[in-house]
CSV table of C-alpha atoms in Angstrom, one decimal:
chain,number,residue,atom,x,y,z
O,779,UNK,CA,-11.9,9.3,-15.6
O,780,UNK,CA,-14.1,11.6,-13.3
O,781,UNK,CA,-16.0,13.0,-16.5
O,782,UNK,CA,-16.6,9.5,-17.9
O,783,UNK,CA,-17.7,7.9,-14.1
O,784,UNK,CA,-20.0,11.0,-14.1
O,785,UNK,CA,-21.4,10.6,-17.1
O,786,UNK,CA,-21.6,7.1,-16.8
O,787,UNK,CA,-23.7,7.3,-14.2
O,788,UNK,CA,-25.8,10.4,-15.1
O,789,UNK,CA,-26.7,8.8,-18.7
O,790,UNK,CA,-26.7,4.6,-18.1
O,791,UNK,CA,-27.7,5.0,-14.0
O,792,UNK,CA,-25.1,2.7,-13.4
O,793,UNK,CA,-20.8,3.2,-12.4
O,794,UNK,CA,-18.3,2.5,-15.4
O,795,UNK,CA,-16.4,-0.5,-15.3
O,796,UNK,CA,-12.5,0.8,-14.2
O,797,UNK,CA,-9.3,-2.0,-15.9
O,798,UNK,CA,-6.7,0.1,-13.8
O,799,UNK,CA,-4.2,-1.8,-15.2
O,800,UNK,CA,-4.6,0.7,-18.4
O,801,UNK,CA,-3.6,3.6,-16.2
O,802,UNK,CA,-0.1,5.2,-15.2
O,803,UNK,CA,1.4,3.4,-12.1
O,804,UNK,CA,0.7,6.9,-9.8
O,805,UNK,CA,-3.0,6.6,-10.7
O,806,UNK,CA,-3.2,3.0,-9.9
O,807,UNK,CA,-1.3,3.2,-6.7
O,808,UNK,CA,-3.5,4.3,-2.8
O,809,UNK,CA,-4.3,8.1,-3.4
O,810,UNK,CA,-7.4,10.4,-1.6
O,811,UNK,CA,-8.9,12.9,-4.1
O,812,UNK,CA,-12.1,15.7,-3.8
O,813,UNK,CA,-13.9,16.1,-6.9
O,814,UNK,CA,-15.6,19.4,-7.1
O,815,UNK,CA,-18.4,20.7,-9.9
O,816,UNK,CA,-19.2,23.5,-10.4
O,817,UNK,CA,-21.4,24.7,-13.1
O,818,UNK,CA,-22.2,28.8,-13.8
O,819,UNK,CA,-18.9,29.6,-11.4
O,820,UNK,CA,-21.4,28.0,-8.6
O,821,UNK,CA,-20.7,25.3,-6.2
O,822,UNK,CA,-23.1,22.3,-7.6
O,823,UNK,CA,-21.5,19.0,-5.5
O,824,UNK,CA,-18.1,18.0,-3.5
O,825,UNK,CA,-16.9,14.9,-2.2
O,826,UNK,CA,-13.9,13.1,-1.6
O,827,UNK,CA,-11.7,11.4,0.8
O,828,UNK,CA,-9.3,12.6,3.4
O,829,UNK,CA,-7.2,9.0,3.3
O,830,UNK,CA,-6.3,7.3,0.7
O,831,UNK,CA,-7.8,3.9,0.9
O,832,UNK,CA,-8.1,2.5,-2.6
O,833,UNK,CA,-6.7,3.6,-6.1
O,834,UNK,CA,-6.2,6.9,-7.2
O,835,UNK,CA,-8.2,6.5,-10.3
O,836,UNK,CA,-11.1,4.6,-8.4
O,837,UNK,CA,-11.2,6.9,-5.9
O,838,UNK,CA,-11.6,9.8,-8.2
O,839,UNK,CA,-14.3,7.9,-10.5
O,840,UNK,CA,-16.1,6.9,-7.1
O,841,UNK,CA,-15.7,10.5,-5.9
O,842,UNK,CA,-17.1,12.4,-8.9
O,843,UNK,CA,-20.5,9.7,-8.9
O,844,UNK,CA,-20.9,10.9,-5.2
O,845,UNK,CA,-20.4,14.9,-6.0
O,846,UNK,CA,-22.9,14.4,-8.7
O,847,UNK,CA,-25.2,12.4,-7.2
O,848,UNK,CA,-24.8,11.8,-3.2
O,849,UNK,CA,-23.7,15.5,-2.1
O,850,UNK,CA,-27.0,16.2,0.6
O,851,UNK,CA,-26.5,20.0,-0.4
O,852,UNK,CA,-28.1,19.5,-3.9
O,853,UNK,CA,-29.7,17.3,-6.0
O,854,UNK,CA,-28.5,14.9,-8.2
O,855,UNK,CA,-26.7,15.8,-11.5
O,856,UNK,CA,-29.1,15.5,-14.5
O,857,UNK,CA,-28.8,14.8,-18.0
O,858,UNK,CA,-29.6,18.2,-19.3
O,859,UNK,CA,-26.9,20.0,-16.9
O,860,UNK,CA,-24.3,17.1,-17.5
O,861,UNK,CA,-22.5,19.4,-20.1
O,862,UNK,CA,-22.8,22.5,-17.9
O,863,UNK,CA,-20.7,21.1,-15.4
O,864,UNK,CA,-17.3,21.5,-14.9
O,865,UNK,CA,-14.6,19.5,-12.6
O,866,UNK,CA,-12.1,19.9,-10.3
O,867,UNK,CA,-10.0,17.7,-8.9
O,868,UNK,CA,-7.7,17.6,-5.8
O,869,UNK,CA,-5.3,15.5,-4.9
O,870,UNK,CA,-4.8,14.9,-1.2
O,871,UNK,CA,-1.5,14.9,0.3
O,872,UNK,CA,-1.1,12.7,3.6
O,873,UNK,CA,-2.5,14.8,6.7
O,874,UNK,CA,0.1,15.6,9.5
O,875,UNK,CA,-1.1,16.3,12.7
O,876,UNK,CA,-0.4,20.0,13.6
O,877,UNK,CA,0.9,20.6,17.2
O,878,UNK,CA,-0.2,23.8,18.7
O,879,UNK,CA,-0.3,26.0,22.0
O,880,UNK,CA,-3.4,27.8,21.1
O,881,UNK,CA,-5.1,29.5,18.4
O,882,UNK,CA,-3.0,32.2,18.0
O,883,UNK,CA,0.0,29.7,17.9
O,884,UNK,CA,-2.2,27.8,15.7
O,885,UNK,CA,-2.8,30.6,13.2
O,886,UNK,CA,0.3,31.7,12.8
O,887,UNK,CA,1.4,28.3,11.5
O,888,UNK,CA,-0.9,28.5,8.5
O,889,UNK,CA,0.2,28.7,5.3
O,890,UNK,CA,-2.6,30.4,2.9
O,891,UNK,CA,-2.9,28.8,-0.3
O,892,UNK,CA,-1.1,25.9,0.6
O,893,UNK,CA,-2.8,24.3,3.5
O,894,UNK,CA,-5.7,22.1,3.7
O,895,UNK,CA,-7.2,21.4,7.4
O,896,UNK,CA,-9.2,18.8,8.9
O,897,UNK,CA,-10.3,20.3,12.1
O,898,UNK,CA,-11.8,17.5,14.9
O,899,UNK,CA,-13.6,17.9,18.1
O,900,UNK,CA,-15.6,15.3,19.2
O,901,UNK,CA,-18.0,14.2,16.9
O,902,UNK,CA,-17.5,17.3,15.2
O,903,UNK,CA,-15.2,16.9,11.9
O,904,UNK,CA,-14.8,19.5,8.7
O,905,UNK,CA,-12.2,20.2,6.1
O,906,UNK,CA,-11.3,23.3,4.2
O,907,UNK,CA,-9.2,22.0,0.7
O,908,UNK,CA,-6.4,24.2,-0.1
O,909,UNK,CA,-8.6,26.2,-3.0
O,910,UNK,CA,-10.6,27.9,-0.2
O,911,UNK,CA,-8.1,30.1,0.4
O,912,UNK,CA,-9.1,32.1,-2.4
O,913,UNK,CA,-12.3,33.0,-1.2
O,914,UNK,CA,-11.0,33.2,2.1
O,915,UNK,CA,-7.2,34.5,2.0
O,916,UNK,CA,-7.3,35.7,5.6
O,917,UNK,CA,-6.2,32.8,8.1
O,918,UNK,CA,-8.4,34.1,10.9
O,919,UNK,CA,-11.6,33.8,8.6
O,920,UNK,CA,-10.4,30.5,7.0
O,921,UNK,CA,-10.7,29.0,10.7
O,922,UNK,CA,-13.7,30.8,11.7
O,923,UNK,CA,-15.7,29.5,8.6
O,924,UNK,CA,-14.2,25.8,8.9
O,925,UNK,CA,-15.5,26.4,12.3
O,926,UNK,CA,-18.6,26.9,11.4
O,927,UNK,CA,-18.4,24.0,8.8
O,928,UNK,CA,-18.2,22.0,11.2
O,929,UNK,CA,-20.5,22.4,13.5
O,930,UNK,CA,-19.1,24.4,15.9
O,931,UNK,CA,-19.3,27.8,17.2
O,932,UNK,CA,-16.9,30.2,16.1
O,933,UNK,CA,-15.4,31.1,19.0
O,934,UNK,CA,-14.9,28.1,20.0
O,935,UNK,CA,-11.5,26.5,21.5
O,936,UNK,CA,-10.7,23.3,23.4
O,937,UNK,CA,-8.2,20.8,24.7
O,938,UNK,CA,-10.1,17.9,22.8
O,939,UNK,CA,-9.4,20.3,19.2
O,940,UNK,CA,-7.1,18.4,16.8
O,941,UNK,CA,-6.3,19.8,13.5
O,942,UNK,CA,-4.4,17.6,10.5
O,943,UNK,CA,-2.8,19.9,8.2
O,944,UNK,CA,-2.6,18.0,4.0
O,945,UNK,CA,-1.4,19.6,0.8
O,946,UNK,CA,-3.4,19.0,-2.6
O,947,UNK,CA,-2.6,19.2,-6.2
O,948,UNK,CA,-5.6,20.6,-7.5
O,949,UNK,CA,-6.2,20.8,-11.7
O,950,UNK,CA,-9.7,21.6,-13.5
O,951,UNK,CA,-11.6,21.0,-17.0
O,952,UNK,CA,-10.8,24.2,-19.1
């Protein structure tokens, strides 16, 4: 569905019609998904949504439109690259607040390459998917660089900090 939605949309300019009544119960019920393309190995779009707030299957067709076209970082997807680009998919897991004395306490709750975190302060908001952990396997340069993600400095701690803590089922085009 997210390859179809993106081409859909890359070739026609317009979103594919969804009948979600042709798809497995678990993809029709509420479900949050990222979409992530990448195309030469290199980041090229990622969207998605922290809570699930309509189908699976929609939310992954609407999410893979918005990586290839709506992601600020680039610009949108075109036809000549269409076939270049490969996606992943995650599957969100519902976020539980995580309850914490202080960073340290914080870090040493993490679980590296299974946690996701949506880290909130203020109007400040970012999220790490599980997947980063590859490229950041360490759990005090995970938080550092969602940190910085989102706005803040790195050494930066408050009272107002809440972080959500999700797990994802991730899967990719071969």
């Amino acid at each position: 569905m997210a390859r179809a939605a993106l081409t859909s949309r890359t070739r026609r300019g317009r979103e594919p019609v969804i009948d979600e009544t042709s798809f497995a119960s678990r993809l029709r019920s509420h479900g949050a998904a990222f979409v992530t393309l990448t195309k030469d190995a290199a980041l090229r779009g990622c969207i998605g949504s922290l809570k699930a707030h309509q189908p699976l299957v929609a939310d992954v067709a609407a999410n893979a439109i918005k990586a290839g076209h709506s992601d600020p970082r680039f610009s949108p997807v075109t036809l000549a690259e269409l076939e270049a680009v490969t996606l992943k998919i995650a599957v969100l897991g519902p976020p539980a607040r995580m309850r914490f004395s202080s960073q340290e306490d914080l870090l040493s709750q993490l679980r590296p390459g299974e946690d996701g975190l949506i880290l909130a302060d203020g109007a400040r908001r970012g999220t790490f998917l599980p997947m980063v952990w590859e490229s950041l396997p360490e759990p005090g340069d995970f938080w550092r660089h969602l940190k910085r993600k989102a706005g803040l400095r790195e050494d930066h701690w408050s009272d107002t900090l809440t972080v959500e803590r999700y797990r994802a089922e991730s899967f990719s085009e071969s």
